[in-house]
Amino acid sequence: MDALNATISRVTEATTDKLPKNVSEWAVPAAAATAALVVGLNLVWAHNREKDKSPPMVSSWIPWIGSQWAIDKDPDAFMRAAQKNFPGGVFGAKTTGRTMYYVTESALINQVYKQPKSFAISLVQMEWGKNCFSFSDKALFGTPELTAEIFPHLDRSMAPTNMMGLVESFEHFLKNAIKTCPVPAPGSSVSLQDFVLRLAHRATGAAYFGPTFDVEKFWEDWQGFDDGVWKVALAYPVPLCPHFVKCRERVIQRFLEYLDEPHEPSDLIGEQERMARDIAKMDRRDLGVLMMSSYWPLMANVPWGSFWLLIFQLQRSEGLAPIIAELDAAGAAWSSTQPDPSVSYLSNLTAFFQSQPHIPLLQSTTNEVLRFTSDSYSMRGVVPDEGAVLGGYKLKKNDTLIMSTRSVHFDESLFGRDAKEFNPKRFMDLGEEGKGSFRPYGGGVSMCSGRHFASYHVKIFLTTLLHTFRFEVDKAKSPGPSPVTISGENRGFGLRRPQGELFVKVTRI
C-alpha cells in the first residue's frame, strides 16, 4: 500500500509540474480553441442552412386566401413588389390554400426548361385535365393512349411541314365568313372585340371541325367557359366557380351534338376522333371533352393577338397605315415572281406568307403585342423524391413552379428602359439577349406546339381584315386617348384580356 501511495504521489507531482502556473499561460490557447470550434460549427450550420434554404415567402395575414386578393387586384404590381423584396429570382406565395413558387429570372427559367426530369409539366397537365376540362379519372389515369398517342398526334399535326393544309383551310373559310359578316349601319359602331372574335371563331371553327360546326350556337357559353378556365387552372376551387362549370357543361354538350351529326372535320380532328373512338375506346362524354380541349388552346389566345394589335395601332397616331403599306410592298414583290404577275398576293395569302416575305414592321409589331400582353405561367411540378435545387433554394417533391415570363418581358435590362410601354418597332433592333428571353409560347419540351399555326393565323387574319374593312374609332363611345387597357384577366394562361372596350365604325373597302 505504501508503494502504491508513493507511485500516485510521484505521478501527481509530475502532472502538476506540467500544468500552467498562472492564467496567462492557459487562457490564450483555450480561447483560440473555443473560437476555432465556434467558427467550425457556424460554417457547418451555415452550409446546411444554405443547402436546405427554402424560397422566401410573400407575407399574408388572411388564412387560406393568402395573397389572392392582392394578385387579383393588380397582378403586375404584386409581381413588381415581390421581385423588389426578393431579388433572388424565386419566391413563394400562398393563394386559396395553396403555395406556388414564382420564377422571375430568365436564366433560372432556362434552367427549369432544360431539366424536364426534375421539373415536369405532366404533373400539372393531369390536374388541369380534371379541374379545367373535366376529363374523367378513367380518361386521365386509365387511358394511356391519351398521352401516348392522341396528344402526340396533335403535336405532330401542328408541325410546320404538316399543318399547311389546315392553314389553307383557314384562309378559305375566313374568306367565306367575311362575305356574310354583318357590318354596322353607316354612322353606327360595333365593339371591336366582338367583331374580331366572332369572325375568327367562325373561320377557325370551320377549318377545324368543318362547315357544319356553328360556333354561334354556344357563343355565350364559350365566353363563360373562357372567362373562368384560367382561374381554375390557378387553383381557384371549382365549387366557387359555378358559372364556369355550367358553361363548360353546355359547351361539351354542343360538341357531343356535333359528333352525333354528320360532320366533315379537318384531317387533324378526324384522325383524333378516330383514335379516341377506336384505339383509346373513350366514352362519349370524354370524347366531347377532348374536342373542347383541342379547340380551346388555340381560340383562347390566337384571335386575341389580332385583336390587341388592332387595339394598340388604332390608338396610335400612325394607325394601321404603315403596316398596310408594308404588306402591299411585299405583296407586289411576291407577285412579280409569279407566273402571272397580275395576280394579287391577297388571292393566296398562305403561299405569300410561306415565302417568308420581308415584313419587319408587322413581325415586330406582332412580337411586341405578345411581349406586352402575354402572361404565360408555363407551370412545372418538382419530380424527384429528394426534391430539387433552383437558384440556391431547396424545393420539395410536388412543389408547383410558375415561370413568370411576363416579369422577364418587362425587364428593362433586356427590353429597354421603355419596357413598360408599347413600342411596335422594338423587335426591329432588339439585342440578342432580349430576343433570347422572349418566351410568349413557354419553353422546353412543352413549348406551344400550335405556335406556327398561330403565326399564320394572325398574319392571314389581319391582312384579310385590313384589305376588306376600314376601321374608325367611335370617339363618342370610346373617349380618351386609351379607352382600352390590359386587365389581369386570363393571367398565366396566355394573352391577358382587355379592360374597357373600343367601339369602331366598320365599312367595307
Short mmCIF file of C-alpha atoms in Angstrom, two decimals:
data_model
loop_
_atom_site.label_atom_id
_atom_site.label_comp_id
_atom_site.label_asym_id
_atom_site.label_seq_id
_atom_site.Cartn_x
_atom_site.Cartn_y
_atom_site.Cartn_z
CA MET A 1 0.00 0.00 0.00
CA ASP A 2 2.86 2.37 0.81
CA ALA A 3 4.39 1.59 -2.59
CA LEU A 4 1.09 2.39 -4.33
CA ASN A 5 0.72 5.67 -2.48
CA ALA A 6 4.25 6.61 -3.38
CA THR A 7 3.58 5.93 -7.11
CA ILE A 8 0.39 8.03 -7.09
CA SER A 9 2.25 10.84 -5.36
CA ARG A 10 5.01 10.84 -7.99
CA VAL A 11 2.50 10.86 -10.89
CA THR A 12 0.57 13.70 -9.32
CA GLU A 13 3.71 15.75 -8.79
CA ALA A 14 4.82 15.16 -12.40
CA THR A 15 1.45 16.15 -13.82
CA THR A 16 1.17 19.19 -11.60
CA ASP A 17 4.59 20.36 -12.69
CA LYS A 18 3.33 20.42 -16.34
CA LEU A 19 0.18 22.50 -15.66
CA PRO A 20 0.25 26.28 -16.33
CA LYS A 21 1.41 28.21 -13.26
CA ASN A 22 -0.84 31.26 -13.99
CA VAL A 23 -3.92 32.28 -16.09
CA SER A 24 -1.92 33.89 -18.89
CA GLU A 25 -0.37 30.55 -19.73
CA TRP A 26 -3.68 28.74 -20.48
CA ALA A 27 -6.26 31.48 -21.33
CA VAL A 28 -5.00 32.31 -24.83
CA PRO A 29 -4.79 28.69 -26.10
CA ALA A 30 -8.21 27.93 -24.62
CA ALA A 31 -9.77 30.98 -26.24
CA ALA A 32 -8.25 30.11 -29.61
CA ALA A 33 -9.54 26.55 -29.41
CA THR A 34 -13.00 27.74 -28.45
CA ALA A 35 -13.07 30.27 -31.28
CA ALA A 36 -12.00 27.61 -33.78
CA LEU A 37 -14.76 25.32 -32.55
CA VAL A 38 -17.42 28.06 -32.84
CA VAL A 39 -16.30 29.06 -36.33
CA GLY A 40 -16.32 25.44 -37.44
CA LEU A 41 -19.79 24.84 -36.05
CA ASN A 42 -21.08 28.02 -37.69
CA LEU A 43 -19.64 27.01 -41.05
CA VAL A 44 -21.32 23.63 -40.82
CA TRP A 45 -24.61 25.26 -39.74
CA ALA A 46 -24.43 27.87 -42.49
CA HIS A 47 -23.66 25.20 -45.09
CA ASN A 48 -26.61 23.08 -44.00
CA ARG A 49 -28.86 26.12 -43.81
CA GLU A 50 -27.85 27.21 -47.32
CA LYS A 51 -28.29 23.68 -48.59
CA ASP A 52 -31.83 23.40 -47.19
CA LYS A 53 -32.88 27.03 -47.73
CA SER A 54 -36.46 27.35 -48.94
CA PRO A 55 -37.56 30.19 -51.23
CA PRO A 56 -38.73 33.32 -49.39
CA MET A 57 -42.47 33.72 -48.99
CA VAL A 58 -44.65 36.78 -49.59
CA SER A 59 -46.24 37.53 -46.23
CA SER A 60 -50.02 37.40 -45.96
CA TRP A 61 -52.31 37.66 -42.96
CA ILE A 62 -55.57 36.25 -44.37
CA PRO A 63 -55.87 32.50 -43.73
CA TRP A 64 -56.36 30.32 -46.81
CA ILE A 65 -56.91 33.34 -49.11
CA GLY A 66 -53.28 34.40 -48.69
CA SER A 67 -52.12 36.76 -51.44
CA GLN A 68 -55.04 36.01 -53.76
CA TRP A 69 -56.77 39.38 -53.36
CA ALA A 70 -53.55 41.32 -53.90
CA ILE A 71 -52.79 39.36 -57.08
CA ASP A 72 -56.34 39.73 -58.39
CA LYS A 73 -56.34 43.46 -57.74
CA ASP A 74 -53.18 44.16 -59.74
CA PRO A 75 -51.02 41.13 -60.67
CA ASP A 76 -48.31 43.27 -62.27
CA ALA A 77 -47.95 45.47 -59.18
CA PHE A 78 -47.85 42.36 -56.98
CA MET A 79 -45.06 40.85 -59.07
CA ARG A 80 -43.02 44.08 -59.12
CA ALA A 81 -43.23 44.42 -55.33
CA ALA A 82 -42.31 40.77 -54.76
CA GLN A 83 -39.34 40.98 -57.12
CA LYS A 84 -38.11 44.08 -55.32
CA ASN A 85 -38.42 42.42 -51.91
CA PHE A 86 -36.98 39.08 -53.05
CA PRO A 87 -34.34 39.72 -55.75
CA GLY A 88 -33.16 36.09 -55.76
CA GLY A 89 -35.35 35.17 -58.73
CA VAL A 90 -37.60 32.72 -56.84
CA PHE A 91 -40.27 33.41 -54.24
CA GLY A 92 -43.42 31.75 -52.96
CA ALA A 93 -46.95 32.99 -52.40
CA LYS A 94 -49.95 31.35 -50.79
CA THR A 95 -53.22 31.63 -52.71
CA THR A 96 -56.52 29.93 -51.90
CA GLY A 97 -54.86 27.39 -49.64
CA ARG A 98 -52.01 26.52 -51.96
CA THR A 99 -48.37 27.58 -52.21
CA MET A 100 -46.88 28.31 -55.61
CA TYR A 101 -43.32 29.37 -56.35
CA TYR A 102 -42.72 32.07 -58.96
CA VAL A 103 -39.54 32.03 -61.06
CA THR A 104 -38.85 35.54 -62.38
CA GLU A 105 -35.32 35.49 -63.83
CA SER A 106 -34.61 34.46 -67.41
CA ALA A 107 -31.57 32.33 -66.52
CA LEU A 108 -33.48 30.36 -63.87
CA ILE A 109 -36.43 29.82 -66.22
CA ASN A 110 -33.96 28.39 -68.74
CA GLN A 111 -32.65 26.01 -66.07
CA VAL A 112 -36.16 24.71 -65.43
CA TYR A 113 -36.84 24.22 -69.15
CA LYS A 114 -33.55 22.31 -69.55
CA GLN A 115 -34.33 19.86 -66.72
CA PRO A 116 -37.61 18.13 -67.68
CA LYS A 117 -36.79 15.15 -65.48
CA SER A 118 -36.68 17.40 -62.41
CA PHE A 119 -39.36 19.91 -63.41
CA ALA A 120 -42.20 18.29 -65.37
CA ILE A 121 -45.37 19.70 -66.83
CA SER A 122 -47.08 16.30 -66.79
CA LEU A 123 -47.98 16.72 -63.11
CA VAL A 124 -49.79 19.95 -63.92
CA GLN A 125 -51.43 18.64 -67.09
CA MET A 126 -53.30 15.93 -65.23
CA GLU A 127 -54.59 18.45 -62.72
CA TRP A 128 -55.76 20.79 -65.48
CA GLY A 129 -57.33 17.91 -67.37
CA LYS A 130 -59.53 17.10 -64.40
CA ASN A 131 -60.29 20.52 -62.93
CA CYS A 132 -60.35 22.72 -66.03
CA PHE A 133 -61.76 20.41 -68.69
CA SER A 134 -63.43 17.71 -66.54
CA PHE A 135 -61.86 14.63 -68.09
CA SER A 136 -62.88 11.54 -66.13
CA ASP A 137 -60.36 9.70 -63.96
CA LYS A 138 -60.65 6.80 -66.40
CA ALA A 139 -59.54 9.01 -69.29
CA LEU A 140 -56.66 10.58 -67.37
CA PHE A 141 -55.34 7.59 -65.44
CA GLY A 142 -56.80 4.56 -67.21
CA THR A 143 -56.35 5.52 -70.85
CA PRO A 144 -52.62 5.57 -71.64
CA GLU A 145 -53.42 6.13 -75.33
CA LEU A 146 -54.48 9.69 -74.48
CA THR A 147 -50.97 10.81 -73.60
CA ALA A 148 -49.06 8.19 -75.59
CA GLU A 149 -50.85 8.56 -78.94
CA ILE A 150 -53.59 11.20 -79.13
CA PHE A 151 -51.74 14.20 -77.69
CA PRO A 152 -48.56 13.43 -79.70
CA HIS A 153 -50.76 13.23 -82.82
CA LEU A 154 -51.96 16.76 -82.16
CA ASP A 155 -48.39 17.98 -81.74
CA ARG A 156 -47.24 16.29 -84.95
CA SER A 157 -50.19 17.71 -86.87
CA MET A 158 -49.15 21.22 -85.88
CA ALA A 159 -45.57 20.82 -87.12
CA PRO A 160 -44.76 23.30 -89.93
CA THR A 161 -44.50 20.55 -92.55
CA ASN A 162 -47.86 19.01 -91.60
CA MET A 163 -50.14 21.96 -90.90
CA MET A 164 -50.25 23.78 -94.23
CA GLY A 165 -53.48 22.10 -95.26
CA LEU A 166 -55.11 23.45 -92.12
CA VAL A 167 -53.70 26.92 -92.86
CA GLU A 168 -55.15 26.84 -96.38
CA SER A 169 -58.49 25.69 -94.98
CA PHE A 170 -58.50 28.59 -92.52
CA GLU A 171 -57.83 31.09 -95.30
CA HIS A 172 -60.68 29.57 -97.34
CA PHE A 173 -63.23 29.66 -94.54
CA LEU A 174 -62.15 33.14 -93.47
CA LYS A 175 -62.99 34.47 -96.92
CA ASN A 176 -66.38 32.75 -96.74
CA ALA A 177 -67.06 34.13 -93.26
CA ILE A 178 -66.17 37.67 -94.33
CA LYS A 179 -68.64 37.56 -97.22
CA THR A 180 -71.53 37.11 -94.79
CA CYS A 181 -70.05 39.13 -91.93
CA PRO A 182 -72.54 41.82 -90.84
CA VAL A 183 -71.20 45.37 -90.52
CA PRO A 184 -72.84 48.18 -88.58
CA ALA A 185 -75.07 50.64 -90.42
CA PRO A 186 -73.44 53.90 -91.58
CA GLY A 187 -72.79 56.12 -88.60
CA SER A 188 -73.13 53.22 -86.15
CA SER A 189 -70.34 51.36 -84.41
CA VAL A 190 -69.62 47.94 -83.01
CA SER A 191 -67.38 46.53 -80.30
CA LEU A 192 -64.07 45.70 -81.95
CA GLN A 193 -63.63 42.79 -79.56
CA ASP A 194 -66.96 41.22 -80.50
CA PHE A 195 -66.41 41.83 -84.22
CA VAL A 196 -62.91 40.31 -84.31
CA LEU A 197 -63.52 37.34 -82.04
CA ARG A 198 -66.76 36.19 -83.68
CA LEU A 199 -65.22 36.35 -87.14
CA ALA A 200 -62.10 34.49 -86.02
CA HIS A 201 -64.15 31.79 -84.31
CA ARG A 202 -66.40 31.23 -87.32
CA ALA A 203 -63.44 30.79 -89.67
CA THR A 204 -61.25 28.73 -87.33
CA GLY A 205 -64.13 26.55 -86.14
CA ALA A 206 -64.99 25.66 -89.73
CA ALA A 207 -61.34 24.97 -90.57
CA TYR A 208 -61.02 22.63 -87.59
CA PHE A 209 -64.40 20.92 -87.47
CA GLY A 210 -65.87 21.51 -90.91
CA PRO A 211 -68.64 23.73 -92.30
CA THR A 212 -71.36 22.19 -90.11
CA PHE A 213 -69.67 23.48 -86.95
CA ASP A 214 -71.60 26.56 -85.82
CA VAL A 215 -69.85 28.47 -83.04
CA GLU A 216 -72.80 30.86 -82.74
CA LYS A 217 -74.83 28.05 -81.14
CA PHE A 218 -72.71 28.23 -78.00
CA TRP A 219 -71.05 31.64 -78.23
CA GLU A 220 -72.16 32.92 -74.82
CA ASP A 221 -71.36 29.63 -73.12
CA TRP A 222 -67.91 29.61 -74.73
CA GLN A 223 -67.25 33.09 -73.33
CA GLY A 224 -68.33 31.92 -69.87
CA PHE A 225 -66.02 28.94 -70.07
CA ASP A 226 -63.11 31.05 -71.30
CA ASP A 227 -63.68 33.62 -68.57
CA GLY A 228 -63.28 31.04 -65.82
CA VAL A 229 -60.90 28.34 -67.01
CA TRP A 230 -57.74 30.29 -66.16
CA LYS A 231 -58.94 30.78 -62.58
CA VAL A 232 -59.46 27.06 -62.08
CA ALA A 233 -56.03 26.41 -63.60
CA LEU A 234 -54.56 28.68 -60.92
CA ALA A 235 -56.20 26.64 -58.15
CA TYR A 236 -59.43 28.56 -57.62
CA PRO A 237 -61.72 25.91 -56.07
CA VAL A 238 -64.12 24.64 -58.75
CA PRO A 239 -67.16 24.87 -56.41
CA LEU A 240 -66.54 28.63 -56.20
CA CYS A 241 -66.88 28.94 -60.00
CA PRO A 242 -70.45 27.69 -60.64
CA HIS A 243 -71.00 29.80 -63.77
CA PHE A 244 -67.83 28.39 -65.31
CA VAL A 245 -68.98 24.82 -64.57
CA LYS A 246 -72.43 25.38 -66.13
CA CYS A 247 -70.96 26.97 -69.26
CA ARG A 248 -68.39 24.20 -69.57
CA GLU A 249 -71.08 21.52 -69.45
CA ARG A 250 -73.14 23.26 -72.12
CA VAL A 251 -70.08 23.64 -74.37
CA ILE A 252 -69.30 19.93 -74.00
CA GLN A 253 -72.91 19.15 -74.89
CA ARG A 254 -72.61 21.22 -78.06
CA PHE A 255 -69.53 19.26 -79.11
CA LEU A 256 -71.36 15.99 -78.43
CA GLU A 257 -74.24 17.15 -80.63
CA TYR A 258 -71.72 17.98 -83.34
CA LEU A 259 -70.22 14.48 -83.09
CA ASP A 260 -73.65 12.84 -83.22
CA GLU A 261 -74.48 14.54 -86.52
CA PRO A 262 -72.82 14.06 -89.93
CA HIS A 263 -69.69 16.20 -89.97
CA GLU A 264 -66.65 16.88 -92.12
CA PRO A 265 -63.74 17.65 -89.79
CA SER A 266 -60.20 18.52 -90.77
CA ASP A 267 -57.68 15.71 -91.03
CA LEU A 268 -56.32 16.71 -87.63
CA ILE A 269 -59.68 16.46 -85.85
CA GLY A 270 -60.91 13.49 -87.90
CA GLU A 271 -57.88 11.39 -87.01
CA GLN A 272 -58.11 12.48 -83.39
CA GLU A 273 -61.75 11.38 -83.28
CA ARG A 274 -60.88 8.02 -84.85
CA MET A 275 -58.07 7.39 -82.38
CA ALA A 276 -60.26 8.33 -79.42
CA ARG A 277 -63.09 6.05 -80.55
CA ASP A 278 -61.25 3.06 -81.97
CA ILE A 279 -57.92 2.95 -80.13
CA ALA A 280 -58.46 4.64 -76.77
CA LYS A 281 -62.11 3.50 -76.51
CA MET A 282 -63.01 6.75 -74.76
CA ASP A 283 -66.56 7.11 -73.53
CA ARG A 284 -68.94 9.59 -75.13
CA ARG A 285 -68.56 12.45 -72.66
CA ASP A 286 -64.75 12.25 -72.61
CA LEU A 287 -64.82 12.40 -76.41
CA GLY A 288 -66.72 15.69 -76.18
CA VAL A 289 -64.23 16.96 -73.60
CA LEU A 290 -61.37 16.02 -75.92
CA MET A 291 -62.89 18.05 -78.76
CA MET A 292 -63.34 21.06 -76.48
CA SER A 293 -59.84 20.82 -75.02
CA SER A 294 -58.35 20.64 -78.53
CA TYR A 295 -60.14 23.77 -79.68
CA TRP A 296 -59.67 25.88 -76.56
CA PRO A 297 -55.84 26.39 -76.54
CA LEU A 298 -55.97 27.94 -79.99
CA MET A 299 -59.06 30.11 -79.61
CA ALA A 300 -58.20 31.23 -76.09
CA ASN A 301 -55.23 33.18 -77.43
CA VAL A 302 -54.73 33.48 -81.20
CA PRO A 303 -57.70 35.79 -82.02
CA TRP A 304 -56.75 37.94 -79.06
CA GLY A 305 -53.36 38.56 -80.65
CA SER A 306 -55.04 40.05 -83.73
CA PHE A 307 -57.43 42.00 -81.52
CA TRP A 308 -54.65 43.53 -79.43
CA LEU A 309 -52.64 44.56 -82.48
CA LEU A 310 -55.67 46.39 -83.87
CA ILE A 311 -56.35 47.98 -80.49
CA PHE A 312 -52.83 49.32 -80.00
CA GLN A 313 -52.41 50.60 -83.53
CA LEU A 314 -55.83 52.24 -83.68
CA GLN A 315 -54.92 54.13 -80.51
CA ARG A 316 -51.62 55.34 -82.01
CA SER A 317 -51.27 58.39 -84.21
CA GLU A 318 -49.92 56.47 -87.22
CA GLY A 319 -52.73 53.94 -87.05
CA LEU A 320 -52.63 50.89 -89.33
CA ALA A 321 -51.38 52.64 -92.49
CA PRO A 322 -47.65 51.71 -92.14
CA ILE A 323 -48.47 48.02 -91.73
CA ILE A 324 -50.80 48.04 -94.75
CA ALA A 325 -48.17 49.81 -96.85
CA GLU A 326 -45.51 47.27 -95.86
CA LEU A 327 -47.78 44.35 -96.72
CA ASP A 328 -48.65 45.81 -100.12
CA ALA A 329 -44.99 46.44 -100.96
CA ALA A 330 -44.05 42.89 -100.00
CA GLY A 331 -47.09 41.61 -101.88
CA ALA A 332 -46.08 43.43 -105.06
CA ALA A 333 -42.58 41.94 -104.81
CA TRP A 334 -44.05 38.46 -104.39
CA SER A 335 -46.49 38.86 -107.30
CA SER A 336 -43.64 39.88 -109.59
CA THR A 337 -42.08 36.43 -109.12
CA GLN A 338 -45.26 34.53 -110.01
CA PRO A 339 -46.13 33.10 -113.45
CA ASP A 340 -48.90 35.69 -113.70
CA PRO A 341 -47.63 38.89 -112.05
CA SER A 342 -51.08 40.46 -112.28
CA VAL A 343 -52.43 38.07 -109.64
CA SER A 344 -52.65 39.81 -106.28
CA TYR A 345 -50.93 38.32 -103.25
CA LEU A 346 -54.28 38.62 -101.47
CA SER A 347 -55.60 35.74 -103.57
CA ASN A 348 -53.19 33.27 -101.96
CA LEU A 349 -52.06 34.52 -98.58
CA THR A 350 -50.93 31.07 -97.48
CA ALA A 351 -48.37 30.88 -100.28
CA PHE A 352 -47.42 34.52 -99.79
CA PHE A 353 -46.56 34.12 -96.10
CA GLN A 354 -44.98 30.73 -96.71
CA SER A 355 -42.47 32.53 -98.95
CA GLN A 356 -41.29 34.45 -95.85
CA PRO A 357 -41.80 37.96 -97.25
CA HIS A 358 -39.89 40.97 -95.92
CA ILE A 359 -42.38 42.41 -93.41
CA PRO A 360 -40.22 43.54 -90.46
CA LEU A 361 -42.74 46.04 -89.09
CA LEU A 362 -45.63 43.56 -88.97
CA GLN A 363 -43.39 40.92 -87.42
CA SER A 364 -42.02 43.36 -84.87
CA THR A 365 -45.48 44.68 -84.02
CA THR A 366 -46.84 41.15 -83.59
CA ASN A 367 -43.94 40.22 -81.30
CA GLU A 368 -44.43 43.41 -79.30
CA VAL A 369 -48.11 42.57 -78.87
CA LEU A 370 -47.12 39.17 -77.50
CA ARG A 371 -44.47 40.67 -75.22
CA PHE A 372 -46.80 43.34 -73.91
CA THR A 373 -49.95 41.25 -73.38
CA SER A 374 -48.79 37.67 -72.82
CA ASP A 375 -48.76 36.19 -69.35
CA SER A 376 -47.86 32.53 -69.72
CA TYR A 377 -47.04 30.82 -66.44
CA SER A 378 -45.69 27.65 -68.09
CA MET A 379 -46.17 25.74 -64.84
CA ARG A 380 -44.00 22.84 -63.69
CA GLY A 381 -44.04 20.32 -60.87
CA VAL A 382 -40.99 19.07 -58.95
CA VAL A 383 -40.50 15.36 -59.73
CA PRO A 384 -37.60 13.82 -57.73
CA ASP A 385 -38.35 12.30 -54.32
CA GLU A 386 -35.40 14.21 -52.89
CA GLY A 387 -36.68 17.47 -54.34
CA ALA A 388 -34.63 19.86 -56.45
CA VAL A 389 -32.50 22.99 -56.08
CA LEU A 390 -33.10 26.14 -58.13
CA GLY A 391 -31.26 29.41 -57.66
CA GLY A 392 -29.83 28.12 -54.37
CA TYR A 393 -33.29 27.32 -52.99
CA LYS A 394 -34.46 23.86 -51.95
CA LEU A 395 -37.78 22.75 -53.45
CA LYS A 396 -39.75 19.71 -52.31
CA LYS A 397 -41.30 16.96 -54.42
CA ASN A 398 -44.63 18.05 -55.98
CA ASP A 399 -43.98 21.76 -55.37
CA THR A 400 -45.55 23.85 -58.15
CA LEU A 401 -43.39 26.34 -60.04
CA ILE A 402 -44.67 29.20 -62.17
CA MET A 403 -42.40 30.52 -64.92
CA SER A 404 -43.26 34.22 -64.77
CA THR A 405 -42.32 35.06 -68.36
CA ARG A 406 -44.22 38.35 -68.11
CA SER A 407 -41.77 39.51 -65.45
CA VAL A 408 -38.93 38.77 -67.85
CA HIS A 409 -40.69 40.56 -70.72
CA PHE A 410 -40.82 43.74 -68.65
CA ASP A 411 -37.18 43.57 -67.57
CA GLU A 412 -35.65 46.90 -68.63
CA SER A 413 -32.16 45.41 -68.84
CA LEU A 414 -33.42 43.06 -71.56
CA PHE A 415 -36.08 45.07 -73.39
CA GLY A 416 -35.05 48.67 -72.81
CA ARG A 417 -35.92 51.49 -70.45
CA ASP A 418 -39.31 51.84 -72.11
CA ALA A 419 -40.21 48.18 -71.47
CA LYS A 420 -43.43 49.22 -69.74
CA GLU A 421 -44.60 50.95 -72.91
CA PHE A 422 -45.87 49.53 -76.21
CA ASN A 423 -43.34 50.10 -78.99
CA PRO A 424 -44.22 48.44 -82.33
CA LYS A 425 -40.66 48.81 -83.63
CA ARG A 426 -38.94 47.34 -80.55
CA PHE A 427 -38.06 43.99 -82.13
CA MET A 428 -36.60 45.58 -85.25
CA ASP A 429 -33.42 46.44 -83.33
CA LEU A 430 -33.69 44.40 -80.14
CA GLY A 431 -30.45 42.87 -78.83
CA GLU A 432 -29.78 39.15 -78.86
CA GLU A 433 -30.18 38.82 -75.09
CA GLY A 434 -33.67 40.30 -75.30
CA LYS A 435 -34.64 38.07 -78.21
CA GLY A 436 -33.35 35.04 -76.31
CA SER A 437 -35.51 35.95 -73.32
CA PHE A 438 -38.70 36.38 -75.37
CA ARG A 439 -40.95 33.45 -74.47
CA PRO A 440 -44.60 34.10 -75.31
CA TYR A 441 -45.13 30.39 -76.05
CA GLY A 442 -43.40 28.99 -72.99
CA GLY A 443 -40.34 26.81 -73.47
CA GLY A 444 -38.73 23.44 -73.14
CA VAL A 445 -40.45 20.21 -74.15
CA SER A 446 -43.86 21.79 -73.57
CA MET A 447 -43.43 24.84 -75.82
CA CYS A 448 -46.76 25.52 -77.50
CA SER A 449 -46.99 23.19 -80.50
CA GLY A 450 -49.55 25.47 -82.14
CA ARG A 451 -47.23 28.48 -82.34
CA HIS A 452 -46.51 28.02 -86.05
CA PHE A 453 -50.19 27.82 -86.95
CA ALA A 454 -50.85 30.81 -84.69
CA SER A 455 -48.32 32.87 -86.64
CA TYR A 456 -50.02 32.11 -89.97
CA HIS A 457 -53.44 32.66 -88.41
CA VAL A 458 -52.63 36.16 -87.19
CA LYS A 459 -50.95 37.25 -90.43
CA ILE A 460 -53.70 35.90 -92.69
CA PHE A 461 -56.49 37.16 -90.46
CA LEU A 462 -55.08 40.69 -90.11
CA THR A 463 -54.11 41.02 -93.77
CA THR A 464 -57.59 39.95 -94.85
CA LEU A 465 -59.31 42.30 -92.41
CA LEU A 466 -57.16 45.29 -93.30
CA HIS A 467 -57.88 44.84 -97.01
CA THR A 468 -61.61 44.22 -96.53
CA PHE A 469 -62.66 46.70 -93.85
CA ARG A 470 -61.78 50.20 -92.79
CA PHE A 471 -61.86 50.77 -89.03
CA GLU A 472 -62.50 54.16 -87.47
CA VAL A 473 -62.62 54.70 -83.72
CA ASP A 474 -66.00 55.92 -82.49
CA LYS A 475 -64.69 58.64 -80.18
CA ALA A 476 -68.13 59.35 -78.78
CA LYS A 477 -68.43 55.80 -77.40
CA SER A 478 -64.68 55.31 -76.78
CA PRO A 479 -63.45 58.63 -75.34
CA GLY A 480 -59.91 59.37 -74.22
CA PRO A 481 -56.51 58.54 -75.69
CA SER A 482 -56.51 54.93 -74.39
CA PRO A 483 -60.03 53.64 -73.69
CA VAL A 484 -58.75 50.06 -73.55
CA THR A 485 -56.04 48.87 -71.15
CA ILE A 486 -54.73 45.46 -70.07
CA SER A 487 -56.61 43.76 -67.24
CA GLY A 488 -55.47 40.91 -65.01
CA GLU A 489 -57.97 38.51 -66.57
CA ASN A 490 -56.53 35.31 -68.07
CA ARG A 491 -53.22 35.84 -66.30
CA GLY A 492 -50.96 32.88 -66.56
CA PHE A 493 -52.88 31.26 -69.40
CA GLY A 494 -51.78 33.16 -72.48
CA LEU A 495 -52.81 36.65 -73.54
CA ARG A 496 -54.34 38.99 -70.99
CA ARG A 497 -57.86 40.28 -71.56
CA PRO A 498 -58.83 43.94 -72.04
CA GLN A 499 -60.18 46.41 -69.53
CA GLY A 500 -62.73 48.57 -71.34
CA GLU A 501 -63.99 48.42 -74.91
CA LEU A 502 -63.10 50.09 -78.18
CA PHE A 503 -66.05 50.83 -80.44
CA VAL A 504 -65.30 51.21 -84.13
CA LYS A 505 -67.16 52.20 -87.27
CA VAL A 506 -66.64 49.48 -89.86
CA THR A 507 -67.02 49.97 -93.60
CA ARG A 508 -66.23 47.61 -96.46
CA ILE A 509 -63.48 48.76 -98.78
#
